Each structure stands twice: as structure tokens, then as C-alpha cells.
PDB file of C-alpha atoms in Angstrom:
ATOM      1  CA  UNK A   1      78.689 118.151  78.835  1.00 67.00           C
ATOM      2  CA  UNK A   2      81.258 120.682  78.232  1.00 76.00           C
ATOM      3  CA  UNK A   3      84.724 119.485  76.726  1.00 92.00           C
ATOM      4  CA  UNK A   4      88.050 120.010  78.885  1.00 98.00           C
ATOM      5  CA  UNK A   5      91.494 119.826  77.082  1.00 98.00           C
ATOM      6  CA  UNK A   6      93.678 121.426  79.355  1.00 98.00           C
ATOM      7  CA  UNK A   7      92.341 122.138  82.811  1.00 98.00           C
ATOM      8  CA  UNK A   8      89.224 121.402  85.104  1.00 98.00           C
ATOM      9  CA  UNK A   9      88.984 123.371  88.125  1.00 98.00           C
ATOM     10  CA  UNK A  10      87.529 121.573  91.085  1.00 98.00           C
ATOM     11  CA  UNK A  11      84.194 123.235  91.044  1.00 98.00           C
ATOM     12  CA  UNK A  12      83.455 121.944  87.085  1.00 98.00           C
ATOM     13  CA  UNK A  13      84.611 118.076  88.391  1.00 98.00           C
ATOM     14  CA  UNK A  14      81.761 118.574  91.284  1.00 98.00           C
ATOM     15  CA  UNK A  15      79.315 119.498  89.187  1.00 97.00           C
ATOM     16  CA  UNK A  16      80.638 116.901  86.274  1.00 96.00           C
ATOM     17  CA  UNK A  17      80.523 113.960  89.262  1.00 96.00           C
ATOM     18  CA  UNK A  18      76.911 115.205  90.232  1.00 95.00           C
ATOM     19  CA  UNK A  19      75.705 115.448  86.128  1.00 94.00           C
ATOM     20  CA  UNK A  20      77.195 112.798  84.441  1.00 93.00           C
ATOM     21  CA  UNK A  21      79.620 110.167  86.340  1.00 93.00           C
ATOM     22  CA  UNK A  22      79.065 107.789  83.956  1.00 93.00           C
ATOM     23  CA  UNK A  23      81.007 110.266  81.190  1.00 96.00           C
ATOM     24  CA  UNK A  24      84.036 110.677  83.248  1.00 97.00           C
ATOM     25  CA  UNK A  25      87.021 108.482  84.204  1.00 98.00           C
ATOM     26  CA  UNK A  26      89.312 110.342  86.996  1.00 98.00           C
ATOM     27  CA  UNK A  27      92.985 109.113  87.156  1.00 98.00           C
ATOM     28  CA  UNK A  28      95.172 109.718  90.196  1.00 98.00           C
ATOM     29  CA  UNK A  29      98.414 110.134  89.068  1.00 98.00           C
ATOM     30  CA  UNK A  30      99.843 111.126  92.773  1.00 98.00           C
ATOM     31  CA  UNK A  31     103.830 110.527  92.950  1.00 96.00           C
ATOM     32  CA  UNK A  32     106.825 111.139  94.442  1.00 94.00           C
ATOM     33  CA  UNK A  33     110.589 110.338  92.534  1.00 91.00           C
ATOM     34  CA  UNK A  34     112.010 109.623  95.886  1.00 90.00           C
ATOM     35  CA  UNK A  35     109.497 107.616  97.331  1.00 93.00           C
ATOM     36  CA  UNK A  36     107.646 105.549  94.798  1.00 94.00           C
ATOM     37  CA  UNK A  37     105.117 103.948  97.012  1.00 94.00           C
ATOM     38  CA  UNK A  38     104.254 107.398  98.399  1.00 95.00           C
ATOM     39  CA  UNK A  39     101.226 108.284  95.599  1.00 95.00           C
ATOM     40  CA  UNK A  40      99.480 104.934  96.225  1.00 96.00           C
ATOM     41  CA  UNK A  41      99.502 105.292  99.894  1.00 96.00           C
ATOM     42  CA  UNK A  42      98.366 108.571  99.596  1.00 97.00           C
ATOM     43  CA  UNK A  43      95.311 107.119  97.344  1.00 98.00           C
ATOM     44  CA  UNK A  44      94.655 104.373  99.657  1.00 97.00           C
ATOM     45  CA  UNK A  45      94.458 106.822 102.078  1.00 97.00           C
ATOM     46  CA  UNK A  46      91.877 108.923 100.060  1.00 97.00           C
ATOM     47  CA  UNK A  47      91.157 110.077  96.879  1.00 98.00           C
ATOM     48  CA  UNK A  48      88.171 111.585  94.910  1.00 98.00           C
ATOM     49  CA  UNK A  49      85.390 109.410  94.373  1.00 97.00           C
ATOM     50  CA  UNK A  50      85.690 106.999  91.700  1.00 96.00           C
ATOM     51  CA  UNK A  51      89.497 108.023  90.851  1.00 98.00           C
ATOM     52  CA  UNK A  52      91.698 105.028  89.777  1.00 98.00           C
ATOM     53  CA  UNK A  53      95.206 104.935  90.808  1.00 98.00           C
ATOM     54  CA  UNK A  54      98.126 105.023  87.903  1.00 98.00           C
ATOM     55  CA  UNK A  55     101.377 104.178  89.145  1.00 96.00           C
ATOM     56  CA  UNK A  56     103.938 106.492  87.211  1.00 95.00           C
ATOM     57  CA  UNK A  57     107.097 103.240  87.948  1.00 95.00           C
ATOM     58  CA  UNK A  58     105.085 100.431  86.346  1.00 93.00           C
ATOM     59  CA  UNK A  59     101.619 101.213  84.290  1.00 95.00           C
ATOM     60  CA  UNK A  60     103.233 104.457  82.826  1.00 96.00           C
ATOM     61  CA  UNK A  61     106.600 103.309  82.458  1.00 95.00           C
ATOM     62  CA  UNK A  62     108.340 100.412  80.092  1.00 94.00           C
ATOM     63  CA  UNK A  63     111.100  98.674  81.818  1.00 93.00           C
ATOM     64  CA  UNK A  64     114.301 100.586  81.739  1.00 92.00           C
ATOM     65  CA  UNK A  65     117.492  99.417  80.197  1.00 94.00           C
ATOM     66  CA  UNK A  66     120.033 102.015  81.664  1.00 91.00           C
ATOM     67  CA  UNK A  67     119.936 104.045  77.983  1.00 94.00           C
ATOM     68  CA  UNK A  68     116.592 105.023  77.852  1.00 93.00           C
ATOM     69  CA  UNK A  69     115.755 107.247  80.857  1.00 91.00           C
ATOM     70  CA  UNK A  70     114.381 106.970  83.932  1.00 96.00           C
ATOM     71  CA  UNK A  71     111.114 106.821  82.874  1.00 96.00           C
ATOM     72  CA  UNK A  72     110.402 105.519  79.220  1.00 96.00           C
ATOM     73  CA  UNK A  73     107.362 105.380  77.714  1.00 97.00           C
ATOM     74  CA  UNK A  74     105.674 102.115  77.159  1.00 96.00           C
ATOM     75  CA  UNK A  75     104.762 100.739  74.410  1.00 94.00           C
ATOM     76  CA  UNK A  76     101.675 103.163  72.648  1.00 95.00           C
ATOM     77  CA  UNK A  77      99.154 100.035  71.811  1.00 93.00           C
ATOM     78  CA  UNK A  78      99.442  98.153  75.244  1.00 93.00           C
ATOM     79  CA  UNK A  79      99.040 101.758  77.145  1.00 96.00           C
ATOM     80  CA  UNK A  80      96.166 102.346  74.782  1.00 95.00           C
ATOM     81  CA  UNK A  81      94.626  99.282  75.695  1.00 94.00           C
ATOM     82  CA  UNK A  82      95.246  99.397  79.160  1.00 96.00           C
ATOM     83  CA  UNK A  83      93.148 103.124  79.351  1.00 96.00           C
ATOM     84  CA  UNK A  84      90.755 101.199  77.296  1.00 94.00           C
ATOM     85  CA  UNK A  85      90.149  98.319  79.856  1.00 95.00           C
ATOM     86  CA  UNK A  86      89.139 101.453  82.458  1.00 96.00           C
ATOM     87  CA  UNK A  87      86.264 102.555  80.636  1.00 94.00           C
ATOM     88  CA  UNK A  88      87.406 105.264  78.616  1.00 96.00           C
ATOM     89  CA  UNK A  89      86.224 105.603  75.110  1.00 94.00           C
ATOM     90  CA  UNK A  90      86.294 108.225  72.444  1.00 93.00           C
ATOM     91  CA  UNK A  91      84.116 110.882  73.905  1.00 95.00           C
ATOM     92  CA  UNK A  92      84.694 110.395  77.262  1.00 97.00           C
ATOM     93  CA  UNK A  93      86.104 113.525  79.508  1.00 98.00           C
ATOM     94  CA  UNK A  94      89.049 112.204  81.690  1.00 98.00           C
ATOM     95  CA  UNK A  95      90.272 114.000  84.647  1.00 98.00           C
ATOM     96  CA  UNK A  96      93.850 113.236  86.328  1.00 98.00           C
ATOM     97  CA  UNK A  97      95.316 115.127  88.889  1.00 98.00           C
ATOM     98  CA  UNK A  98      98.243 115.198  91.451  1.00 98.00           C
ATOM     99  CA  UNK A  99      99.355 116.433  94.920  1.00 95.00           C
ATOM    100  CA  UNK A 100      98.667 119.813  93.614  1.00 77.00           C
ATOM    101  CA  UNK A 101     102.120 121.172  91.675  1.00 87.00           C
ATOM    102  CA  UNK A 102     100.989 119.000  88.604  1.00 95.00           C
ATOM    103  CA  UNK A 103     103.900 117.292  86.473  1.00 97.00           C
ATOM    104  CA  UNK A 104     102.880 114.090  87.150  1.00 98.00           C
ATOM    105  CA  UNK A 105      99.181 114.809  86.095  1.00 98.00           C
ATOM    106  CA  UNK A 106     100.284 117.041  83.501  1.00 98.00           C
ATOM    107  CA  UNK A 107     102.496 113.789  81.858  1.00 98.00           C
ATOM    108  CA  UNK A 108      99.507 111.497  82.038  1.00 98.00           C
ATOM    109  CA  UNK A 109      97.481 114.271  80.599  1.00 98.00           C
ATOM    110  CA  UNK A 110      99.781 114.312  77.972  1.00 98.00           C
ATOM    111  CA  UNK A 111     100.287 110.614  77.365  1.00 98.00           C
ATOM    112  CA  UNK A 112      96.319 110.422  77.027  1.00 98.00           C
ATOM    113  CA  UNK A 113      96.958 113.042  74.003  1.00 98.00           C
ATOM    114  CA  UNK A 114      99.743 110.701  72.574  1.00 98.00           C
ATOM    115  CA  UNK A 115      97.405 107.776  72.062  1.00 97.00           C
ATOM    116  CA  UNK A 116      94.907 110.197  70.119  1.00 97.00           C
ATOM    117  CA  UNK A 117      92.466 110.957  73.450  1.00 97.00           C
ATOM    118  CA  UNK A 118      91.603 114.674  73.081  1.00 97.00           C
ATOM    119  CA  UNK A 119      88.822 114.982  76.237  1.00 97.00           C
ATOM    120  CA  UNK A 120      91.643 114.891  78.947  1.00 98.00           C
ATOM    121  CA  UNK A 121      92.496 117.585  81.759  1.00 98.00           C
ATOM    122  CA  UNK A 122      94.293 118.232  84.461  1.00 98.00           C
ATOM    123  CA  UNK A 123      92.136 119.247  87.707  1.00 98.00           C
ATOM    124  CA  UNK A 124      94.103 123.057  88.271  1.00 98.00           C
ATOM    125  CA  UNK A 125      95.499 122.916  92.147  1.00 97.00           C
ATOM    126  CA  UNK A 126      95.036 119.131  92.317  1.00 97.00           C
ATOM    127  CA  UNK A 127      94.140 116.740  95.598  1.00 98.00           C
ATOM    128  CA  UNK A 128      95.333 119.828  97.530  1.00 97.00           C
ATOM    129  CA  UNK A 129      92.174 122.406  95.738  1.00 97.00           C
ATOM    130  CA  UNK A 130      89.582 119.060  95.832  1.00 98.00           C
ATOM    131  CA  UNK A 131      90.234 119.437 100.161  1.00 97.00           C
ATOM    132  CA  UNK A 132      90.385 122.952 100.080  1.00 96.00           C
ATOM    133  CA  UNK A 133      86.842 122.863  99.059  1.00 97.00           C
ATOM    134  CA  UNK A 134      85.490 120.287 101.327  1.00 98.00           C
ATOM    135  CA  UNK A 135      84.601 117.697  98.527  1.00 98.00           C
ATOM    136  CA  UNK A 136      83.915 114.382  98.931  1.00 97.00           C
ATOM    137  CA  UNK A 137      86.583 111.828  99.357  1.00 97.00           C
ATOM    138  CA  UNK A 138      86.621 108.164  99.104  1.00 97.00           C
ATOM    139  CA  UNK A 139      89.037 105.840 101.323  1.00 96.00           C
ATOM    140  CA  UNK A 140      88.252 102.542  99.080  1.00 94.00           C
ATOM    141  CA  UNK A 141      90.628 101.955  96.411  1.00 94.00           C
ATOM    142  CA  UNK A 142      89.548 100.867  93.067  1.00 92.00           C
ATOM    143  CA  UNK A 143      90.687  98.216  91.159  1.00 94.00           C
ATOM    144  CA  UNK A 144      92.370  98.650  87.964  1.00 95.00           C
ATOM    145  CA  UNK A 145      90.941  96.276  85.017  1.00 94.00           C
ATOM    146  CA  UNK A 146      92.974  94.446  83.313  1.00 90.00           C
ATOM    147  CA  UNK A 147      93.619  94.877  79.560  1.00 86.00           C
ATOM    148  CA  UNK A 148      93.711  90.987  77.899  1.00 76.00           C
ATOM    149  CA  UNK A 149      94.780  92.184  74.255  1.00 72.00           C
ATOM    150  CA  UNK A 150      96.414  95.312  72.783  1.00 69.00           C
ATOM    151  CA  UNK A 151      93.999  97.503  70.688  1.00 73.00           C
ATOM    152  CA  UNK A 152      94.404  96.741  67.206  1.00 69.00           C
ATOM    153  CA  UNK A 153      93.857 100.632  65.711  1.00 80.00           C
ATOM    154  CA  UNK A 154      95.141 103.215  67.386  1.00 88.00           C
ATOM    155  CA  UNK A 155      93.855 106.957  66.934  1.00 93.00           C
ATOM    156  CA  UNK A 156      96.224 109.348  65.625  1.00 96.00           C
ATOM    157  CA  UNK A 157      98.480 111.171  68.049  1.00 97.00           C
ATOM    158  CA  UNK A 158      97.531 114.249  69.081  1.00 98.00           C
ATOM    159  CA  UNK A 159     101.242 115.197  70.385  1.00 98.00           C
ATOM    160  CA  UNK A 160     105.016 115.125  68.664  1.00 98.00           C
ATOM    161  CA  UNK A 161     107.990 114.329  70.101  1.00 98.00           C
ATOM    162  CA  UNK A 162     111.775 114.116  69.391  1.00 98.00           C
ATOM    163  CA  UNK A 163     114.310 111.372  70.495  1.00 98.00           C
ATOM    164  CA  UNK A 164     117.573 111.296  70.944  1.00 98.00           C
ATOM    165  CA  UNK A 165     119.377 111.513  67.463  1.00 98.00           C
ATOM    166  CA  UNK A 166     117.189 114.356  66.481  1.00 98.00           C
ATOM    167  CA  UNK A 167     118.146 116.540  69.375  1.00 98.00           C
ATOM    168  CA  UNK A 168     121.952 115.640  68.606  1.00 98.00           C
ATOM    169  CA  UNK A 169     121.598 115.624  64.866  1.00 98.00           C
ATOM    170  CA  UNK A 170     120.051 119.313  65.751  1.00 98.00           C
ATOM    171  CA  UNK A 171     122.250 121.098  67.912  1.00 98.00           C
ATOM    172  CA  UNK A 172     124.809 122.479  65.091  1.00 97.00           C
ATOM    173  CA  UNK A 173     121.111 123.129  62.848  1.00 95.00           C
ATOM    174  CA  UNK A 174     119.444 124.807  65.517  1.00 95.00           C
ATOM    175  CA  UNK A 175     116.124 123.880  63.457  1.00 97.00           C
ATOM    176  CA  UNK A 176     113.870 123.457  67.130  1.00 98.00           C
ATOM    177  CA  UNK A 177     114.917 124.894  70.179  1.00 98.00           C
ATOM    178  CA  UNK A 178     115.279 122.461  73.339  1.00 98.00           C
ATOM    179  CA  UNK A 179     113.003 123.956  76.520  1.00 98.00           C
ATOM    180  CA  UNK A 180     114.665 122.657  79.703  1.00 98.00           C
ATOM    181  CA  UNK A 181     112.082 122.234  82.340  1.00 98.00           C
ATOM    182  CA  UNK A 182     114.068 121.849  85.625  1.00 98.00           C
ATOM    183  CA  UNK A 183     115.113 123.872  88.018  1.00 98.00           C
ATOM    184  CA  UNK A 184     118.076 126.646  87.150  1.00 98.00           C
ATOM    185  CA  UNK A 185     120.840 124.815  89.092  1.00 98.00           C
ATOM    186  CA  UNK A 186     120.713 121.467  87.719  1.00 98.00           C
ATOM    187  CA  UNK A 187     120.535 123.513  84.350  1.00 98.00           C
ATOM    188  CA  UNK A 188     123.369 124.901  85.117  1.00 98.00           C
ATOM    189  CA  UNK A 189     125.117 121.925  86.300  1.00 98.00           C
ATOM    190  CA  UNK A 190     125.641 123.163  89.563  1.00 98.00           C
ATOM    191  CA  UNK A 191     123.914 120.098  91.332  1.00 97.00           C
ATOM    192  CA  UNK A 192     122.255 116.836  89.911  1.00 96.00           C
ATOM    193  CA  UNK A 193     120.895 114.998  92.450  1.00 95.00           C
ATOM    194  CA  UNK A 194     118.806 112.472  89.962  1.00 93.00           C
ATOM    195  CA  UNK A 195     121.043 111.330  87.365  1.00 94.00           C
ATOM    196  CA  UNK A 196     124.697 110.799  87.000  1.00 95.00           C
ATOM    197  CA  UNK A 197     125.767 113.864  84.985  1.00 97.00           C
ATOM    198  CA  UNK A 198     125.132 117.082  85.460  1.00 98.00           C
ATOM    199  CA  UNK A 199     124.479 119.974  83.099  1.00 98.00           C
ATOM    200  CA  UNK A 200     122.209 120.226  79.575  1.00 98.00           C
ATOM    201  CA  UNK A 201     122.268 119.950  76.258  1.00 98.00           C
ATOM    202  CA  UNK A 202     123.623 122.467  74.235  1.00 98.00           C
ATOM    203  CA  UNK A 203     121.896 125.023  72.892  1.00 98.00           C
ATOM    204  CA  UNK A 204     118.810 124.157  75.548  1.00 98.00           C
ATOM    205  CA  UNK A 205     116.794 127.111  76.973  1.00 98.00           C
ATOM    206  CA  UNK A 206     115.660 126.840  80.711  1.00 98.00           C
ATOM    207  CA  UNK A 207     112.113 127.394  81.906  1.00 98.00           C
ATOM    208  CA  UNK A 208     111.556 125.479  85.220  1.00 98.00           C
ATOM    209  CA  UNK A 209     108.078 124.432  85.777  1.00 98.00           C
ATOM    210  CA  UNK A 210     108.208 125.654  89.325  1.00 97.00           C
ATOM    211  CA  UNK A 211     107.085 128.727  87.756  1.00 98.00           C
ATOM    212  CA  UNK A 212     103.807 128.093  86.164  1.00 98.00           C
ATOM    213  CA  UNK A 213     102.190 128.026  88.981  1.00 96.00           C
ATOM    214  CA  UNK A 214     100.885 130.895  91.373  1.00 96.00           C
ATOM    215  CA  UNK A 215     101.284 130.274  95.296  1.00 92.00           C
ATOM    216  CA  UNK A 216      97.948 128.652  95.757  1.00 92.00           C
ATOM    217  CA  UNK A 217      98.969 126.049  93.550  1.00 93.00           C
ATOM    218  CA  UNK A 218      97.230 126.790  90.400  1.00 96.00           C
ATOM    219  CA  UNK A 219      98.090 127.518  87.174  1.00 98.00           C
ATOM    220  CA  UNK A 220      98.870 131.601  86.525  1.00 98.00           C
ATOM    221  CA  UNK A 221      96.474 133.197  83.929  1.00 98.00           C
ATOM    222  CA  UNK A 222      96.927 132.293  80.401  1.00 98.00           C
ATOM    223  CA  UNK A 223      98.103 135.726  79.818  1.00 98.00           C
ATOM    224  CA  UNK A 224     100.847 135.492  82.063  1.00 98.00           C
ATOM    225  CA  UNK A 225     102.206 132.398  81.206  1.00 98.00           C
ATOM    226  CA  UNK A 226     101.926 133.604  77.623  1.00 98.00           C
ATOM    227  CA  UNK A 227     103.766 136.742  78.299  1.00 98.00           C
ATOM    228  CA  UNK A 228     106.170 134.909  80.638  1.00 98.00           C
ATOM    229  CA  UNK A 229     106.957 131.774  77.645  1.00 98.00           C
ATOM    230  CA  UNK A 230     107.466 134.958  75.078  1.00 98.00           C
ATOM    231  CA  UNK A 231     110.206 136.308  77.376  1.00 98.00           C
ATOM    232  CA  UNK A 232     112.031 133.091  77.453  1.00 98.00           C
ATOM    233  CA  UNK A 233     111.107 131.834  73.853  1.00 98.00           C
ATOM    234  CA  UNK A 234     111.134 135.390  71.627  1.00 97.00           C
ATOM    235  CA  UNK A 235     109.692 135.497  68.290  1.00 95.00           C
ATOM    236  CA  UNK A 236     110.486 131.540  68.353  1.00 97.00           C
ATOM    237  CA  UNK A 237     107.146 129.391  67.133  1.00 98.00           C
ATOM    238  CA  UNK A 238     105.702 126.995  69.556  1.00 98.00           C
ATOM    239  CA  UNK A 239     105.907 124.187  66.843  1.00 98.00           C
ATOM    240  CA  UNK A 240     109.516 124.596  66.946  1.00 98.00           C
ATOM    241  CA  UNK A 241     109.904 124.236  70.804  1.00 98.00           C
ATOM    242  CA  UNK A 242     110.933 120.633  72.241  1.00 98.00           C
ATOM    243  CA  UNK A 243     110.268 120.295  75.983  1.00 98.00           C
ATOM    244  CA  UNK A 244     112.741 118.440  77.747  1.00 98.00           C
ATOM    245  CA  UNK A 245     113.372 117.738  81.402  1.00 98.00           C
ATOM    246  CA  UNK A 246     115.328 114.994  83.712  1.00 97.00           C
ATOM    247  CA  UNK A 247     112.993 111.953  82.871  1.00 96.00           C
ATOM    248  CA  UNK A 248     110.187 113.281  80.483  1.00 97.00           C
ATOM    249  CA  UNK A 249     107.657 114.147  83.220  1.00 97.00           C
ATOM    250  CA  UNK A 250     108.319 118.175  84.177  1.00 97.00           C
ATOM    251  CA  UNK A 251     108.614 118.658  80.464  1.00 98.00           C
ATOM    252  CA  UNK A 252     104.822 118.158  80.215  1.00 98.00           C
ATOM    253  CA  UNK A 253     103.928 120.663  82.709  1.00 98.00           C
ATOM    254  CA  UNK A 254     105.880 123.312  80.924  1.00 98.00           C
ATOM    255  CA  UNK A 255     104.058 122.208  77.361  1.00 98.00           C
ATOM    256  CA  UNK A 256     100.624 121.935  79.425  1.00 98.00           C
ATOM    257  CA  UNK A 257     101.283 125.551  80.206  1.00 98.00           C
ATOM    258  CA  UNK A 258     102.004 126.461  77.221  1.00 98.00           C
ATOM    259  CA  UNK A 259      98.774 124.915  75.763  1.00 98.00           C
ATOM    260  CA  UNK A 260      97.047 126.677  78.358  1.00 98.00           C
ATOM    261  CA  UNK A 261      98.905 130.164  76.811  1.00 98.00           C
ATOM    262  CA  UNK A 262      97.783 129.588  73.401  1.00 98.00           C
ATOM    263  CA  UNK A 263     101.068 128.498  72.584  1.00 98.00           C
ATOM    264  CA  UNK A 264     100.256 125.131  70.922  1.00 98.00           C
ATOM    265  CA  UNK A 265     101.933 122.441  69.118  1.00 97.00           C
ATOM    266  CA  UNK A 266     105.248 122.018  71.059  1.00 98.00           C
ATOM    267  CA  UNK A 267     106.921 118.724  71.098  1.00 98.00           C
ATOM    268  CA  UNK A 268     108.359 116.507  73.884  1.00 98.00           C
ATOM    269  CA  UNK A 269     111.681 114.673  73.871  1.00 98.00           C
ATOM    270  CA  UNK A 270     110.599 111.783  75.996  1.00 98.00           C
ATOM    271  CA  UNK A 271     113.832 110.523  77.446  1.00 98.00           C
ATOM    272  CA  UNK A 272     115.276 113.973  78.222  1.00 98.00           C
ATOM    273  CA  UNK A 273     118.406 114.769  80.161  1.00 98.00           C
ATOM    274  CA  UNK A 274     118.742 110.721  82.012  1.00 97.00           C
ATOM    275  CA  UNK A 275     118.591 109.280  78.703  1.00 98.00           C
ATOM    276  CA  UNK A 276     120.596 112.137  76.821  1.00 98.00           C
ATOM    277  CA  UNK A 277     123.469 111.870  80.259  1.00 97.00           C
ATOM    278  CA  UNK A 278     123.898 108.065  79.694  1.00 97.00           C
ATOM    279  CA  UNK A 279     125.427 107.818  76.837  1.00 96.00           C
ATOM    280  CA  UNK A 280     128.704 109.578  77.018  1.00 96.00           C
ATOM    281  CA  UNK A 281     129.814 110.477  73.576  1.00 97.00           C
ATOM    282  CA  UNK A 282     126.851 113.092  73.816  1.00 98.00           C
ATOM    283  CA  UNK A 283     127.643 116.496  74.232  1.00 98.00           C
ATOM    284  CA  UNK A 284     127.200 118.229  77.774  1.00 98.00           C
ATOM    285  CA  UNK A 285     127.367 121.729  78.444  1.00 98.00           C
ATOM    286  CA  UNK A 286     127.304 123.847  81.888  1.00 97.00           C
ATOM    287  CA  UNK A 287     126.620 127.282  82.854  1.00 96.00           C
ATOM    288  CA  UNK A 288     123.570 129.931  81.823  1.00 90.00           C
TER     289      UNK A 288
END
């Protein structure tokens, strides 16, 4: 069975359901930020056959404490173990996908890396693409297990990130260069309709993830996201680029795409802009 690290497009998954469904764990990371109960009614509603729903609030989220973003990470070993507890083990291929667009598959994709799981990949064009084609869908949710203990070793991660301090302790240095992954107007500070504050952090660069994609909802060519990154970026190295974006989830489908470019190695601040915003002695600026 053939190894997928950054995409799967639904024809492969067909053929990987019909050769080996006993090597493949499919996540359904449908969500929506202003309707949190929306993904799991859309999965009770359907979903691809033998797909187990993660809800981005509660299994991929640690509680939130009003200084650590909207959506922190929980802890590595108890995330770990709860993956675990659904079957997946070191060699097997895991498939997540969304309600096409990607950033919430893309950040479970990514978290899989973080706890050391290389076989992971987003299915390109999502639910929407698995329809498209007239694939089979199943109406009966499955059950998550439930992890008892915390694994005790932990791979290596296969990711980096930067917190908080880094970013500030960087922004007179200069040493990485902060991505911004939403749209140009909150960027700009023109609107914020998530989090208190609006603007970014200085020195920031702005790709929005909106633009990864071509209209059919699938990722563009890796050459044109390559040439399009290298028009934002410069002669900057990927290792030096931190992706950032209003809760830590966007941020993934810009480093996803960049993966997918060649561009590898990036990092991910994890709290982004609605931890950055809430504490108010950090610095906020506005404007291109």
C-alpha cells in the first residue's frame, strides 16, 4: 500500500477502502467556528464508510483559560493516546477530511504529525469530491473508543512550532518570519469578527488560505502554490517561516500547502492571533 503524507484524492481512498480497510483509519474532522454542533450533525447525517468523528471544541482542544487561544492544543500524550485507542498504529495510513475547503482537516493532519504519525493525509476536495463521485456513504455513526491511560513513549514530532514569547522575543530580531493565514481585512485590522482585537503582529506577512485552493475545491498544483508562496515569502527559507492564524487551525492549511509545494519544514505558532490579542501589553499593528 502506497504511503500518503500530504494528500489522498478520492479515487486512491476508493481503491484503499476496497484493498486494505483494515490499514486505514478515516477521521472526519467536519466543523464550523460559528456553529460547533454543525460537523457532527453533518456526520450523523453521513459520512464515508468507517470515518470516525473528531470534534475540533473538545477531543482536539484543551480547555481554554481566556490566555491561550481559542483553540489550544491538548495535552501531546493524552491526544496520542486517544488516536491510539482508534486503531491507529505506526504504519497505518490515516485519512481526515472536511467540508471540502480543508483547515480543519489540514490541522488534524497536522496534529497527527505533532505526535510523530507520518502516514496521514488530507482527502484533496473533501466530503464535497467523496459525493461528487458517487461513493459510498454511511448514515451510522461510529463510536469513538475510549483511551484508559496516556501512552507512556511518545514518537518524536514530526512538526515545530513557536509560542508566544518567541514570536515577541522575535519581532525586533526578525530571525523567522510570521505567515498570517487569514483573510486580508482582518490582517489589516479592518474587521475582526472572532476575537476582541483587531490587527497582527508586527512584522507578520499575510497569505490567506482562501487561496490555496482552485474553484473546485482542491488544492492548486504544487507548482503554483510553490510559485505563488515564493512571491509572498522571497528568497526566505521555509524553516524560517512560522504559520500563524486566528486560533491555530487556517495556519495548517497554509503549511499543508506549502508541504505540498516542496516547501517543507515550516513551523506553527499554535495560539496565533486570539492568544497573541489577549494579552494587552503585546504589540498590535494595522494596515498592509
Amino acid at each position: 500500500m502506497p504511503n500518503y503524507t500530504t494528500l489522498v484524492t478520492p479515487e486512491a481512498l476508493k481503491a484503499l477502502l476496497a484493498s486494505d480497510p483494515a490499514g486505514i483509519r478515516i477521521f472526519d474532522a467536519r466543523h464550523d467556528l460559528g456553529d460547533h454542533e454543525a460537523g457532527r450533525r453533518a456526520y450523523n447525517t453521513g459520512h464515508i464508510p468507517g470515518a470516525l468523528f473528531l470534534d475540533h471544541e473538545t477531543d482536539l482542544c484543551s480547555p481554554r483559560t481566556g490566555h491561550n487561544g481559542r483553540h489550544p492544543l491538548p495535552d501531546r500524550a493524552a491526544f496520542a493516546a486517544l488516536i491510539q485507542a482508534q486503531g491507529v498504529g505506526p504504519q497505518t495510513q490515516v485519512i481526515i477530511y472536511d467540508a471540502s475547503s480543508g483547515p480543519f482537516a489540514a490541522h488534524l493532519w497536522w496534529m497527527l504529525r505533532w505526535i510523530g504519525h507520518a502516514n496521514v493525509a488530507v482527502l484533496d476536495g473533501g466530503w464535497q469530491a467523496w459525493r461528487t463521485a458517487g461513493y459510498a456513504v454511511e448514515t451510522q455513526p461510529q463510536p469513538l473508543a475510549v483511551a484508559s491511560t496516556d501512552i507512556q513513549d511518545l514518537p518524536a514530532s514530526l512538526v515545530g512550532t513557536a509560542d508566544a514569547a518567541a514570536v515577541l522575543a522575535n519581532i525586533p530580531l526578525q530571525r523567522f518570519t510570521v505567515l498570517d493565514a487569514r483573510a486580508g481585512n482582518r490582517y489589516r485590522g479592518e474587521v475582526e469578527p472572532m476575537d476582541p482585537v483587531a490587527g497582527h503582529i508586527p512584522g507578520a506577512l499575510n497569505r490567506p488560505n482562501s487561496e490555496n485552493q482552485a474553484a473546485d475545491g482542491r488544492f492548486k498544483p504544487a507548482a503554483t502554490l510553490r510559485a505563488e508562496f515564493e512571491s509572498v515569502l522571497g528568497e526566505r527559507n521555509p524553516g524560517d517561516i512560522v504559520h500563524q492564524c486566528g486560533s491555530g487551525i487556517t495556519a495548517c492549511h497554509n503549511l499543508l500547502a506549502m508541504e505540498i509545494a516542496g516547501l517543507t519544514g515550516s513551523r506553527l505558532y499554535p495560539g496565533s492571533w486570539s492568544e497573541w490579542c489577549s494579552e494587552p501589553t503585546r504589540p498590535v499593528a494595522t494596515g498592509a
